[in-house]
Coordinates of N, CA and C in Angstrom, one line a residue:
M1 N -14.7 -10.9 8.0 CA -14.7 -9.5 7.6 C -15.8 -9.2 6.6
S2 N -16.6 -8.2 6.9 CA -17.6 -7.9 6.0 C -17.1 -7.1 4.8
Y3 N -17.8 -7.2 3.7 CA -17.3 -6.5 2.4 C -17.2 -5.0 2.6
D4 N -18.2 -4.5 3.3 CA -18.2 -3.0 3.5 C -17.0 -2.6 4.4
F5 N -16.7 -3.4 5.4 CA -15.5 -3.1 6.2 C -14.3 -3.3 5.4
A6 N -14.2 -4.3 4.5 CA -13.0 -4.5 3.7 C -12.8 -3.3 2.8
E7 N -13.9 -2.7 2.2 CA -13.8 -1.6 1.3 C -13.3 -0.3 2.1
Q8 N -13.9 -0.2 3.3 CA -13.5 1.0 4.1 C -12.0 0.8 4.5
D9 N -11.6 -0.4 4.9 CA -10.2 -0.6 5.3 C -9.3 -0.3 4.1
L10 N -9.7 -0.7 2.9 CA -8.8 -0.4 1.7 C -8.7 1.1 1.5
V11 N -9.8 1.9 1.7 CA -9.7 3.3 1.5 C -8.7 3.9 2.5
H12 N -8.8 3.4 3.8 CA -7.8 3.8 4.8 C -6.4 3.5 4.4
I13 N -6.2 2.3 4.0 CA -4.8 1.8 3.6 C -4.3 2.6 2.5
R14 N -5.2 2.9 1.5 CA -4.7 3.7 0.3 C -4.3 5.1 0.8
S15 N -5.0 5.6 1.7 CA -4.7 7.0 2.3 C -3.3 6.9 3.0
V16 N -3.0 5.9 3.7 CA -1.7 5.8 4.4 C -0.6 5.6 3.3
V17 N -0.9 4.8 2.3 CA 0.1 4.7 1.2 C 0.4 6.0 0.5
S18 N -0.7 6.7 0.3 CA -0.6 8.1 -0.3 C 0.3 9.0 0.5
H19 N 0.1 8.9 1.8 CA 1.0 9.7 2.7 C 2.5 9.3 2.6
F20 N 2.7 8.0 2.5 CA 4.1 7.5 2.3 C 4.7 8.0 1.0
E21 N 3.8 8.0 -0.1 CA 4.3 8.5 -1.4 C 4.7 9.9 -1.4
H22 N 3.9 10.7 -0.7 CA 4.2 12.2 -0.6 C 5.4 12.4 0.3
A23 N 5.6 11.6 1.3 CA 6.8 11.7 2.1 C 8.1 11.4 1.3
V24 N 8.0 10.4 0.4 CA 9.1 10.1 -0.5 C 9.3 11.2 -1.4
D25 N 8.3 11.8 -2.0 CA 8.4 12.9 -2.9 C 9.1 14.1 -2.3
R26 N 8.7 14.4 -1.0 CA 9.3 15.6 -0.3 C 10.7 15.3 0.2
A27 N 10.9 14.2 0.8 CA 12.2 14.0 1.5 C 13.1 13.1 0.7
R28 N 12.6 12.5 -0.4 CA 13.4 11.6 -1.2 C 13.8 10.3 -0.3
D29 N 13.2 10.2 0.8 CA 13.5 9.0 1.6 C 12.3 8.9 2.6
I30 N 12.1 7.6 3.0 CA 11.1 7.4 4.1 C 11.9 7.1 5.4
E31 N 11.4 7.5 6.5 CA 12.2 7.3 7.7 C 12.5 5.8 8.0
P32 N 13.6 5.5 8.7 CA 13.9 4.1 8.9 C 12.7 3.4 9.6
G33 N 12.6 2.2 9.3 CA 11.5 1.4 9.9 C 10.2 1.4 9.0
S34 N 10.2 2.3 8.1 CA 8.9 2.4 7.3 C 8.7 1.2 6.4
V35 N 9.8 0.6 6.0 CA 9.7 -0.6 5.1 C 8.9 -1.7 5.9
A36 N 9.2 -1.8 7.2 CA 8.4 -2.7 8.1 C 7.0 -2.3 8.1
S37 N 6.8 -1.0 8.1 CA 5.4 -0.4 8.0 C 4.7 -0.8 6.7
L38 N 5.5 -0.8 5.6 CA 4.9 -1.2 4.3 C 4.5 -2.7 4.4
N39 N 5.3 -3.5 5.0 CA 5.0 -4.9 5.2 C 3.7 -5.1 6.0
Y40 N 3.5 -4.2 7.0 CA 2.3 -4.3 7.8 C 1.1 -4.0 7.0
W41 N 1.1 -2.9 6.2 CA 0.0 -2.6 5.3 C -0.2 -3.7 4.3
R42 N 0.9 -4.2 3.7 CA 0.7 -5.3 2.8 C 0.0 -6.5 3.4
A43 N 0.3 -6.8 4.6 CA -0.3 -7.9 5.3 C -1.8 -7.7 5.5
R44 N -2.2 -6.4 5.8 CA -3.6 -6.1 6.0 C -4.3 -6.3 4.7
V45 N -3.7 -5.9 3.6 CA -4.4 -6.1 2.3 C -4.5 -7.6 2.0
T46 N -3.4 -8.3 2.3 CA -3.5 -9.7 2.0 C -4.6 -10.4 2.8
T47 N -4.8 -9.9 4.0 CA -5.9 -10.5 4.8 C -7.2 -10.2 4.2
I48 N -7.4 -9.0 3.6 CA -8.6 -8.7 2.9 C -8.8 -9.7 1.7
L49 N -7.7 -9.9 1.0 CA -7.8 -10.8 -0.2 C -8.1 -12.2 0.2
A50 N -7.8 -12.6 1.4 CA -8.1 -14.0 1.9 C -9.6 -14.2 2.3
T51 N -10.4 -13.1 2.3 CA -11.8 -13.2 2.6 C -12.5 -14.1 1.6
P52 N -13.2 -15.1 2.1 CA -14.0 -16.0 1.2 C -15.0 -15.2 0.4
T53 N -15.2 -15.6 -0.8 CA -16.1 -15.0 -1.8 C -16.1 -13.5 -1.8
L54 N -14.9 -12.9 -1.8 CA -14.7 -11.5 -1.9 C -15.2 -11.0 -3.3
P55 N -16.0 -10.0 -3.3 CA -16.5 -9.4 -4.5 C -15.4 -9.0 -5.4
M56 N -15.5 -9.1 -6.7 CA -14.5 -8.9 -7.7 C -14.0 -7.4 -7.6
H57 N -14.9 -6.4 -7.4 CA -14.5 -5.0 -7.3 C -13.6 -4.8 -6.1
V58 N -13.9 -5.5 -5.0 CA -13.1 -5.3 -3.8 C -11.7 -6.0 -4.0
E59 N -11.7 -7.1 -4.6 CA -10.4 -7.8 -4.9 C -9.6 -6.9 -5.8
K60 N -10.2 -6.3 -6.8 CA -9.4 -5.4 -7.7 C -8.8 -4.2 -7.0
Q61 N -9.6 -3.6 -6.1 CA -9.1 -2.5 -5.2 C -7.9 -3.0 -4.4
A62 N -8.0 -4.1 -3.8 CA -7.0 -4.7 -3.0 C -5.7 -4.9 -3.8
R63 N -5.9 -5.5 -5.0 CA -4.7 -5.7 -5.8 C -4.1 -4.4 -6.3
D64 N -4.9 -3.4 -6.5 CA -4.3 -2.1 -6.9 C -3.5 -1.5 -5.7
V65 N -4.0 -1.7 -4.5 CA -3.3 -1.2 -3.3 C -1.9 -1.9 -3.2
L66 N -2.0 -3.2 -3.4 CA -0.7 -4.0 -3.4 C 0.3 -3.5 -4.4
G67 N -0.2 -3.1 -5.6 CA 0.7 -2.6 -6.6 C 1.3 -1.3 -6.1
L68 N 0.5 -0.4 -5.5 CA 1.0 0.8 -5.0 C 2.1 0.6 -3.9
L69 N 1.9 -0.4 -3.1 CA 2.8 -0.7 -2.0 C 4.1 -1.3 -2.7
D70 N 4.0 -2.1 -3.7 CA 5.2 -2.6 -4.4 C 6.0 -1.5 -5.0
R71 N 5.3 -0.6 -5.7 CA 6.0 0.5 -6.3 C 6.7 1.4 -5.3
L72 N 6.1 1.7 -4.2 CA 6.6 2.5 -3.1 C 7.8 1.7 -2.5
D73 N 7.7 0.5 -2.3 CA 8.9 -0.3 -1.8 C 10.0 -0.3 -2.8
D74 N 9.8 -0.4 -4.0 CA 10.8 -0.4 -5.1 C 11.5 1.0 -5.1
A75 N 10.7 2.1 -4.9 CA 11.2 3.4 -4.9 C 12.1 3.6 -3.7
C76 N 11.7 3.1 -2.6 CA 12.6 3.2 -1.4 C 13.9 2.5 -1.5
R77 N 13.8 1.3 -2.1 CA 15.1 0.6 -2.4 C 16.0 1.3 -3.3
C78 N 15.4 1.9 -4.4 CA 16.3 2.6 -5.3 C 16.9 3.8 -4.6
D79 N 16.2 4.5 -3.8 CA 16.7 5.7 -3.1 C 17.9 5.3 -2.2
R80 N 17.7 4.1 -1.5 CA 18.8 3.7 -0.6 C 20.0 3.2 -1.4
S81 N 19.8 2.7 -2.6 CA 20.9 2.1 -3.3 C 21.6 3.2 -4.2
G82 N 21.0 4.4 -4.3 CA 21.5 5.5 -5.1 C 21.1 5.5 -6.5
D83 N 20.3 4.6 -6.9 CA 19.8 4.5 -8.3 C 18.7 5.6 -8.4
A84 N 18.3 5.8 -9.7 CA 17.2 6.7 -9.9 C 15.9 6.1 -9.4
R85 N 15.0 7.0 -8.9 CA 13.8 6.5 -8.4 C 12.9 6.0 -9.5
A86 N 12.1 5.0 -9.1 CA 11.1 4.5 -10.0 C 9.9 5.4 -10.0
P87 N 9.3 5.7 -11.1 CA 8.1 6.6 -11.1 C 6.9 5.8 -10.4
F88 N 6.0 6.6 -9.8 CA 4.8 6.0 -9.2 C 3.7 5.9 -10.2

């Protein structure tokens, strides 16, 4: 995977995660099956992180996206359990 492609893919993944965040904000819930979708996006980011000699700035971007995915996953779990939502 080229570094340019990795950066472009991270921009795309961040956009998808942003869509999920806004869906949670509007509906207070993500449709069923979206957690599996979060795992799909997490796997794509993990694949980028596995790229040999990945530049530090791309690695930082990927780790930031993983953090967003983790917070979104936590918020979804809180919504389903009836607890207060974690802030993004």
